[in-house]
CSV table of C-alpha atoms in Angstrom, one decimal:
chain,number,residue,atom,x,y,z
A,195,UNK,CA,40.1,35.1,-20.1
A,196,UNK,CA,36.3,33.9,-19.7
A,197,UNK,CA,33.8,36.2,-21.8
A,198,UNK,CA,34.3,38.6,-24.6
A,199,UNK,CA,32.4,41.4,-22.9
A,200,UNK,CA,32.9,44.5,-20.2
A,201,UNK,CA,32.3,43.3,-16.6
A,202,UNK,CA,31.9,45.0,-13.5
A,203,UNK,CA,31.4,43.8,-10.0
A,204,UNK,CA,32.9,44.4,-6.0
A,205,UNK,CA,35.4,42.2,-4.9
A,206,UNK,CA,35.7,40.1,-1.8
A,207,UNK,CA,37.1,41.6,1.4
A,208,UNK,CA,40.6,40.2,0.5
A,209,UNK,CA,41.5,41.0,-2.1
A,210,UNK,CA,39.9,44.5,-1.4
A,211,UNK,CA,42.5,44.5,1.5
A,212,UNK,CA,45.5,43.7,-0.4
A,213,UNK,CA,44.3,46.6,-2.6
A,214,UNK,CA,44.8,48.8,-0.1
A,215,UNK,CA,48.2,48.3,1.3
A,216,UNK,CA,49.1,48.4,-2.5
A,217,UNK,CA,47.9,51.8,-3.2
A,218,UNK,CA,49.6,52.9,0.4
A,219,UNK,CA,52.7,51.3,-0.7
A,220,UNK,CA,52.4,53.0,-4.0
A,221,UNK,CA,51.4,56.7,-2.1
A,222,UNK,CA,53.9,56.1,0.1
A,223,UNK,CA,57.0,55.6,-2.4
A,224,UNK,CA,60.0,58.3,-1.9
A,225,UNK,CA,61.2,60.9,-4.9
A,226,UNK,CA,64.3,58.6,-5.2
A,227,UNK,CA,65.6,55.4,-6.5
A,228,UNK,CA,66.4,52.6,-4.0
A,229,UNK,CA,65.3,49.5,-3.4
A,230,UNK,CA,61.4,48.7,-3.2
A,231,UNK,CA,59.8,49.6,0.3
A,232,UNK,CA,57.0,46.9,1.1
A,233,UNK,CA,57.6,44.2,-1.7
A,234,UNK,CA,55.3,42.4,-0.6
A,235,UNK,CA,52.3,44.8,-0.6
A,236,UNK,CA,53.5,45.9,-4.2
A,237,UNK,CA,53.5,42.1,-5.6
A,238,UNK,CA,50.2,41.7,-3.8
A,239,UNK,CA,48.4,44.1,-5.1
A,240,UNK,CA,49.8,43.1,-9.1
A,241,UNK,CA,48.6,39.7,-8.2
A,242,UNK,CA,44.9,41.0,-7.4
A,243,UNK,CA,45.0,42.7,-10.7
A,244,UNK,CA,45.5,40.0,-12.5
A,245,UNK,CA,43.3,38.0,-10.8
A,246,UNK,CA,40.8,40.3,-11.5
A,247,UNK,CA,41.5,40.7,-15.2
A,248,UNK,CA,41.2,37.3,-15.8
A,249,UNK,CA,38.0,35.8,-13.3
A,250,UNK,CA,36.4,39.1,-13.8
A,251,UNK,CA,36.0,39.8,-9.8
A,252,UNK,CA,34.3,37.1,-7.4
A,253,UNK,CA,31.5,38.0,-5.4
A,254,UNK,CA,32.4,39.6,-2.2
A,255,UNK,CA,31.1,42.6,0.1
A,256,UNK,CA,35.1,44.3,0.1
A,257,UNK,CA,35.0,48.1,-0.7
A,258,UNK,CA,37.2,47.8,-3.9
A,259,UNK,CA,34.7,47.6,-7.5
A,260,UNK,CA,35.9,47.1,-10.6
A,261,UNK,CA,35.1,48.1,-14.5
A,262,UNK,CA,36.7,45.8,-17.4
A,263,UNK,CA,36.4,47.1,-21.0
A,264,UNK,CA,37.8,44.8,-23.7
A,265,UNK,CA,39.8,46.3,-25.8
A,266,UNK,CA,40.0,44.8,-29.3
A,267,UNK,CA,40.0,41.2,-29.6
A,268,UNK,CA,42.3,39.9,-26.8
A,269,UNK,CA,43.1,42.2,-23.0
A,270,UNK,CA,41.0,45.2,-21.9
A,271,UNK,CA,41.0,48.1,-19.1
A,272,UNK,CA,40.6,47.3,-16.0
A,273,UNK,CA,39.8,49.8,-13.5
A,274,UNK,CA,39.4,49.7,-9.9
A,275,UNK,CA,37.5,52.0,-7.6
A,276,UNK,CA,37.8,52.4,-3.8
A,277,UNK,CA,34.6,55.0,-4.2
A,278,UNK,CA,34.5,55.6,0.5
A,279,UNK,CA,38.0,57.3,-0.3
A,280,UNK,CA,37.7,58.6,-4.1
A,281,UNK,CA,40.8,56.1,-4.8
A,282,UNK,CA,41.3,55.1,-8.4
A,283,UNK,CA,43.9,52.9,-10.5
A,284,UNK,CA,43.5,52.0,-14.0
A,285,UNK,CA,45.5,49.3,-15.8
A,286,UNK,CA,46.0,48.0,-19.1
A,287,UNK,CA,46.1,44.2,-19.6
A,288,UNK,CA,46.7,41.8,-21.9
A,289,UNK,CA,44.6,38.8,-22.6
A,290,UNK,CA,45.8,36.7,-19.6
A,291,UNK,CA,45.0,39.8,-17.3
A,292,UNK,CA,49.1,40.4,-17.5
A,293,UNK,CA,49.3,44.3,-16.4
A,294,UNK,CA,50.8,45.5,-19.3
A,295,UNK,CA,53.3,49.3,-19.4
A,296,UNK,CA,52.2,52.0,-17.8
A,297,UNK,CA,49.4,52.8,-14.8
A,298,UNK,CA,47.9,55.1,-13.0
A,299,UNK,CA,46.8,55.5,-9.3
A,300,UNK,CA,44.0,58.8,-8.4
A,301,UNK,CA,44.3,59.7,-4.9
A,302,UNK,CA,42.3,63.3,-3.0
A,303,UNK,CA,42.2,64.7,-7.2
A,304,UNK,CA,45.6,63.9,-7.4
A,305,UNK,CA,47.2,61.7,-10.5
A,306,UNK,CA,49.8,59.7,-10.1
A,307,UNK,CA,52.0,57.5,-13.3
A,308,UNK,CA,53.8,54.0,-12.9
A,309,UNK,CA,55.3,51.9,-15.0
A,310,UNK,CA,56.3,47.7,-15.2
A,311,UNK,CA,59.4,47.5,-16.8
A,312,UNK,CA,62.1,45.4,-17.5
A,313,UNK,CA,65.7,46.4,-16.4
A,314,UNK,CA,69.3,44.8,-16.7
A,315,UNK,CA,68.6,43.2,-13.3
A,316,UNK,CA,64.8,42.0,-14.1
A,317,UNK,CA,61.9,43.7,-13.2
A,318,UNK,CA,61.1,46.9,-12.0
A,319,UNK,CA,58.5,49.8,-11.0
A,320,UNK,CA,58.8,53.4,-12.0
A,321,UNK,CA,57.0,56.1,-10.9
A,322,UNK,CA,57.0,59.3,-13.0
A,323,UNK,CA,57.9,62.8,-11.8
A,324,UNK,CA,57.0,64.9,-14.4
A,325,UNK,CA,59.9,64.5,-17.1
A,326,UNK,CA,61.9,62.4,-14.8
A,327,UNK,CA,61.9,59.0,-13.5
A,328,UNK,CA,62.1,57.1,-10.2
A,329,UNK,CA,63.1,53.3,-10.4
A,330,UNK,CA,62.5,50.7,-7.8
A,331,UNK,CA,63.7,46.9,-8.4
A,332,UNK,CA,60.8,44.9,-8.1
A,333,UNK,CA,61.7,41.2,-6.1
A,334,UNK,CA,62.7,38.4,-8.2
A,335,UNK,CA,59.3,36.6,-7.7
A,336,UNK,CA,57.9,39.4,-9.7
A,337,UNK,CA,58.5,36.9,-12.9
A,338,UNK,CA,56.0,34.6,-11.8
A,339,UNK,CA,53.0,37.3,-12.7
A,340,UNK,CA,54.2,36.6,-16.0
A,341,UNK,CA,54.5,33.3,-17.7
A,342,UNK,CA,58.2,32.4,-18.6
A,343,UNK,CA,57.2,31.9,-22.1
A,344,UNK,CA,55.2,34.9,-22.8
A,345,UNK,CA,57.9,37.4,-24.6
A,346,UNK,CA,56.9,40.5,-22.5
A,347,UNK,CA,58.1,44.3,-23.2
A,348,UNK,CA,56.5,46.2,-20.5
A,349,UNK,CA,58.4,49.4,-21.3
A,350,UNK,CA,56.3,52.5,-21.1
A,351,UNK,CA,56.0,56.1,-19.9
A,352,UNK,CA,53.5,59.0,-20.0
A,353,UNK,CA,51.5,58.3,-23.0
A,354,UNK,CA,51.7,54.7,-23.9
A,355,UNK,CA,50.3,51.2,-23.2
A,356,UNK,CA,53.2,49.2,-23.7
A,357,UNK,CA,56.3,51.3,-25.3
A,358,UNK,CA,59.0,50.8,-27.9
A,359,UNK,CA,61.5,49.7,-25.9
A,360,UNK,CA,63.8,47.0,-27.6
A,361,UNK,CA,62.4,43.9,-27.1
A,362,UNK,CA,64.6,41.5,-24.9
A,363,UNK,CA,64.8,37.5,-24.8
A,364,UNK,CA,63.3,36.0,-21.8
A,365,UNK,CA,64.5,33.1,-20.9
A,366,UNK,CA,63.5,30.5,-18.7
A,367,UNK,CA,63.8,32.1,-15.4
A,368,UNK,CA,61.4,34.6,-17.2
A,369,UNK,CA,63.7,37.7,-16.9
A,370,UNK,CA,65.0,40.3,-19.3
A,371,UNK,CA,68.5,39.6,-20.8
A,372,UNK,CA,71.1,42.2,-19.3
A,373,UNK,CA,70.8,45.1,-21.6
A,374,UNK,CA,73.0,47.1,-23.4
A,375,UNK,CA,74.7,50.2,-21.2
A,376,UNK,CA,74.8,53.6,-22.4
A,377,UNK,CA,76.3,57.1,-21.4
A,378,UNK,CA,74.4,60.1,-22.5
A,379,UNK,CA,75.9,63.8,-22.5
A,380,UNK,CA,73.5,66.5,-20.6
A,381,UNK,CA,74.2,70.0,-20.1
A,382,UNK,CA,77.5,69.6,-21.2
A,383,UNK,CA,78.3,66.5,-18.9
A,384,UNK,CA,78.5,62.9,-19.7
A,385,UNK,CA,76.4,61.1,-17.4
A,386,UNK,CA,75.6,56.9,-17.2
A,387,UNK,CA,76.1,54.5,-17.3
A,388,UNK,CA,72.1,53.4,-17.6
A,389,UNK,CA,70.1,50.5,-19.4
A,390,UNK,CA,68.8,51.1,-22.9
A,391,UNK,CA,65.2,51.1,-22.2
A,392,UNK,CA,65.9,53.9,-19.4
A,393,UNK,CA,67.8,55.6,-22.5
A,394,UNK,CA,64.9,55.7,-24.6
A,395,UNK,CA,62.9,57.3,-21.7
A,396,UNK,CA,64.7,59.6,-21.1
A,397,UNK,CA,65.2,60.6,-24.1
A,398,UNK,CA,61.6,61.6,-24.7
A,399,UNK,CA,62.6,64.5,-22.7
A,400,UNK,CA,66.1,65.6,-24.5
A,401,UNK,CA,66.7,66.8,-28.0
A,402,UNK,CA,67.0,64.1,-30.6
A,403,UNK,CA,71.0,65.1,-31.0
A,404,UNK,CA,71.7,64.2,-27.9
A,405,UNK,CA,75.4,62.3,-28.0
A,406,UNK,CA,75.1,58.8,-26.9
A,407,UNK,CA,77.8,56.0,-27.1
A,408,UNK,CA,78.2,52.6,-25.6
A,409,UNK,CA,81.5,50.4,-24.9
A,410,UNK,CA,80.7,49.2,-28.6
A,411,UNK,CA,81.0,52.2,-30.3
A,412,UNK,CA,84.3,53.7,-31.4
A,413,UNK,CA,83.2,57.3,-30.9
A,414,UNK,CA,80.3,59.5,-29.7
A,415,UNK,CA,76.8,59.3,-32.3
A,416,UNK,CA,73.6,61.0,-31.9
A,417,UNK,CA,70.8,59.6,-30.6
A,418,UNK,CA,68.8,60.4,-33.8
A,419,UNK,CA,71.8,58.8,-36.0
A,420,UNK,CA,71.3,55.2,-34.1
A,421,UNK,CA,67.8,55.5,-34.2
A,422,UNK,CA,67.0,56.2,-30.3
A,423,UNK,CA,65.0,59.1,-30.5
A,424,UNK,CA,62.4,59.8,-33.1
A,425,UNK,CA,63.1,63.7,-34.6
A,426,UNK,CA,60.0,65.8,-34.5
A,427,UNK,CA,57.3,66.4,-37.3
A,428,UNK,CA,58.5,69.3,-39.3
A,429,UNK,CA,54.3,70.5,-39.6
A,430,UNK,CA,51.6,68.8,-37.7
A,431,UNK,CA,49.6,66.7,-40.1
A,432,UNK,CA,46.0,66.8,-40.4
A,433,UNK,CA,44.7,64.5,-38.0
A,434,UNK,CA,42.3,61.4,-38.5
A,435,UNK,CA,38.9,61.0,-37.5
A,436,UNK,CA,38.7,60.8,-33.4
A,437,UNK,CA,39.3,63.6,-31.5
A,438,UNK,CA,41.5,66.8,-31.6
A,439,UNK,CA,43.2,69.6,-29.8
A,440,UNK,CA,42.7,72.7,-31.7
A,441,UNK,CA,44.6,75.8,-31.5
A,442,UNK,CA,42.4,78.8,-31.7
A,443,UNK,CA,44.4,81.6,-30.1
A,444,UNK,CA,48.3,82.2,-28.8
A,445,UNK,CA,51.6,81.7,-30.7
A,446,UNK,CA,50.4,77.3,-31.6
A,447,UNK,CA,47.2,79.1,-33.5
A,448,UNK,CA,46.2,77.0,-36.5
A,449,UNK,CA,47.9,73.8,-35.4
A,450,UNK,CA,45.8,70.9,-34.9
A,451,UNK,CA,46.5,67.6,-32.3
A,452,UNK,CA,45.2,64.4,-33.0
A,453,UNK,CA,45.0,62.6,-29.6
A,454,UNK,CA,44.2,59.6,-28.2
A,455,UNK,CA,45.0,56.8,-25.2
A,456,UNK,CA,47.5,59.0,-23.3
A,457,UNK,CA,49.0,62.4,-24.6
A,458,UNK,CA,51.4,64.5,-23.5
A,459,UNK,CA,50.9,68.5,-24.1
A,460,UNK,CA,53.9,71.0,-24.2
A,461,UNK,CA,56.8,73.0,-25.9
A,462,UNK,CA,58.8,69.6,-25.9
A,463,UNK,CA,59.6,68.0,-29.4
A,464,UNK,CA,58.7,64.7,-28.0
A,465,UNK,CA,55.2,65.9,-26.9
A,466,UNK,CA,52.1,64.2,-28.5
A,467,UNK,CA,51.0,67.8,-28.9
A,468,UNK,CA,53.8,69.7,-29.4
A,469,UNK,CA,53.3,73.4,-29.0
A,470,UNK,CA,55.2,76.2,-30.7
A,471,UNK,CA,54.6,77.8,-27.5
A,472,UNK,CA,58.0,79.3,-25.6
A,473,UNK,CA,55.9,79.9,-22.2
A,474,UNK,CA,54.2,76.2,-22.0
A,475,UNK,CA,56.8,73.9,-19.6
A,476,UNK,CA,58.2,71.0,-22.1
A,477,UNK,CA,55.2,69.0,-20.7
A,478,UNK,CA,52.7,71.1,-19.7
A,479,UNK,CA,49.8,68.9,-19.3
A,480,UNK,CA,49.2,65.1,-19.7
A,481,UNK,CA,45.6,63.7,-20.9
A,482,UNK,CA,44.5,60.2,-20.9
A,483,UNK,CA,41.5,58.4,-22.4
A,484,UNK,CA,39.3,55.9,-20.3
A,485,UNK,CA,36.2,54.7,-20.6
A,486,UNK,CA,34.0,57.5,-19.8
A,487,UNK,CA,35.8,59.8,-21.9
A,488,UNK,CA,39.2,62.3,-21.6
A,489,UNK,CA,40.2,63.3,-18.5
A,490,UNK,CA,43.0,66.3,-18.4
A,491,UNK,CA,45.8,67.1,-15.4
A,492,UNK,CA,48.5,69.8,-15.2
A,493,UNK,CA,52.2,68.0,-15.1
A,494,UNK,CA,52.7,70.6,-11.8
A,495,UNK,CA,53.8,73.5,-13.5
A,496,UNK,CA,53.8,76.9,-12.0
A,497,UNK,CA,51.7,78.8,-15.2
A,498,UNK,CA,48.6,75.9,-14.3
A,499,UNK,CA,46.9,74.2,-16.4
A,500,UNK,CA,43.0,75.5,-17.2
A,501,UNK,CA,39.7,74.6,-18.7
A,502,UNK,CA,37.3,77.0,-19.3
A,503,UNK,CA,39.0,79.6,-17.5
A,504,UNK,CA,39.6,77.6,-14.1
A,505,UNK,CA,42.6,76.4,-13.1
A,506,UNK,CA,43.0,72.3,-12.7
A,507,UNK,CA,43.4,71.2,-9.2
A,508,UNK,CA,43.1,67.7,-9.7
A,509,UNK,CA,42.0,65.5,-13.0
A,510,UNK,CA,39.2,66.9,-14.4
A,511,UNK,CA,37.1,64.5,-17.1
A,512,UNK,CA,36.1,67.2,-20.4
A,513,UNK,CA,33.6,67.5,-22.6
A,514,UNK,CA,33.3,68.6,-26.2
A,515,UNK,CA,33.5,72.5,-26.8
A,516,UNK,CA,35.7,72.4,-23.6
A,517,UNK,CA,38.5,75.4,-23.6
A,518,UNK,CA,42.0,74.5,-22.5
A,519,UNK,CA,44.5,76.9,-21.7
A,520,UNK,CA,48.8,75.8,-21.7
A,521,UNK,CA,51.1,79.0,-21.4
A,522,UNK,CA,49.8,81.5,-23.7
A,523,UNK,CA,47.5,78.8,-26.0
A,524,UNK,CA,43.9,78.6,-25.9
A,525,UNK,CA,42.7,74.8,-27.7
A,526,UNK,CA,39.5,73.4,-27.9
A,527,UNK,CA,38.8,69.9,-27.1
A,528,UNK,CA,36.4,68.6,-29.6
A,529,UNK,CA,35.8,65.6,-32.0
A,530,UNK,CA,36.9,65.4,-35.6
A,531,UNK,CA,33.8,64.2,-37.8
């Protein structure tokens, strides 16, 4: 990737175009799995991103600009801005401008997650509905974006770059090796079969006893005892320097939240900031950090989400001191020195 530094620029009226019947593709995606309307939009656009990441934009008079911000010492944040129509998507990539886990899209106020993932079959796009997941199998050209070499795990989900899914060989085609197939027991009911990386995502949303088994055990285990699902902190520790939720008021009172890159707010144990709140929805509210700062939206819940007394309509970008309400807690938003 030429240069070290942040970049920013407008790109040419091509690629600009390309970015827009990716974001209509993406707008336009239904509430349920099946296979990916407008491929080739989808692929498109990817393909722009990468370009992008790695030539840092081109000259052009198209009504896409972009922002890259490095991010350690190899990859960055890319964001791109369609400003007539307040359109926004931000990715992370790696150092070859390889769109790395998960993404956003910002349409009218609105925030929208995806994901690049790896399934059984190859690749794959998700886009997140609150605690649930909708999958659509990307083409099998979707490979070449990523060199057949390059070991890639581009499991993620609301608050992470990259995930922890298992990592799987690539081979030469560059795609996944089938994964392992598991059956889960919800509500009483065994339900699967469904890849192991759609497992683990799902689990961030279950309790960490939730039964699992595969054709390769010989009976049913718990998800905590095979080491899918991470059990909650028994106390929230201090957190380090950066900056911090802190409850103030309401039944999560005393609790501090350290957070950082994207963070899930709620009852649920898997939450980044869990709250010992009954009336907050499992996740309430999801933050994410970009350039300019922390910018805050409510997961659609009924109760709202609110910051300094007003209810969140759309993403709203905070600043220190900054009063946020989930169910019956009151935190402040501020940094830890």
């Amino acid at each position: 990737m030429p240069g070290g530094g942040g970049a920013e620029g407008r790109l040419a009226a091509e690629p600009s175009q390309a970015l827009d019947s990716f974001c209509r593709a993406l707008l336009a995606l239904p509430d349920v799995s099946q296979p990916l309307p407008q491929p080739e939009a989808v692929m498109a656009g990817l393909q722009v991103v990468r370009e992008t990441a790695r030539e840092r934009g081109s000259p052009g008079a198209g009504f896409w600009t972009f922002k890259f911000e490095p991010i350690g010492g190899s990859g960055g944040y890319l964001i791109l801005r369609r400003d007539a129509d307040a359109i926004e998507a931000g990715f992370q990539v790696d150092g070859e401008g390889r769109p790395r886990g998960a993404f956003y899209l910002s349409s009218d106020g609105q925030e929208q997650g995806y994901s690049l993932e790896q399934s059984a079959t190859g690749w794959a796009l998700r886009k997140w509905q609150g605690e649930r997941t909708v999958e659509f199998p990307l083409p099998a050209s979707a490979a070449a974006l990523w060199d057949a070499d390059q070991p890639a795990n581009l499991r993620g989900g609301p608050g992470d770059g990259g995930g922890e899914g298992v990592a799987s060989d690539v081979g030469a085609a560059g795609l996944a090796a089938p994964e392992t197939q598991w059956h889960y027991v919800r509500g009483g009911a065994a339900e699967g079969p469904i890849a192991e990386s759609a497992l683990r995502a799902l689990l961030e949303t279950l309790p960490p006893d939730t039964l699992v088994w595969n054709p390769g055990l010989p009976e049913w285990k718990s998800a905590q005892e095979l080491g899918l699902a991470v059990p909650p902190a028994a106390a929230p520790a201090p957190p380090p320097a950066g900056w911090e939720l802190s409850a103030f008021a309401g039944p999560a009172a005393g609790h501090r939240y350290a957070i950082g890159g994207r963070t899930r707010v709620g009852s649920g144990e898997n939450c980044e900031a869990c709250l010992q709140d009954p009336s907050a929805a499992p996740v309430h509210a999801l933050l994410m950090e970009k350039p300019d700062g922390f910018w805050i939206a409510d997961n659609r819940t009924d109760g709202g989400t609110f910051v300094n007394d007003a209810r969140v309509q759309g993403p709203v970008l905070l600043a220190e001191g900054d009063v946020i309400g989930v169910g019956d807690t009151d935190l402040v938003f501020r940094r830890v020195v």
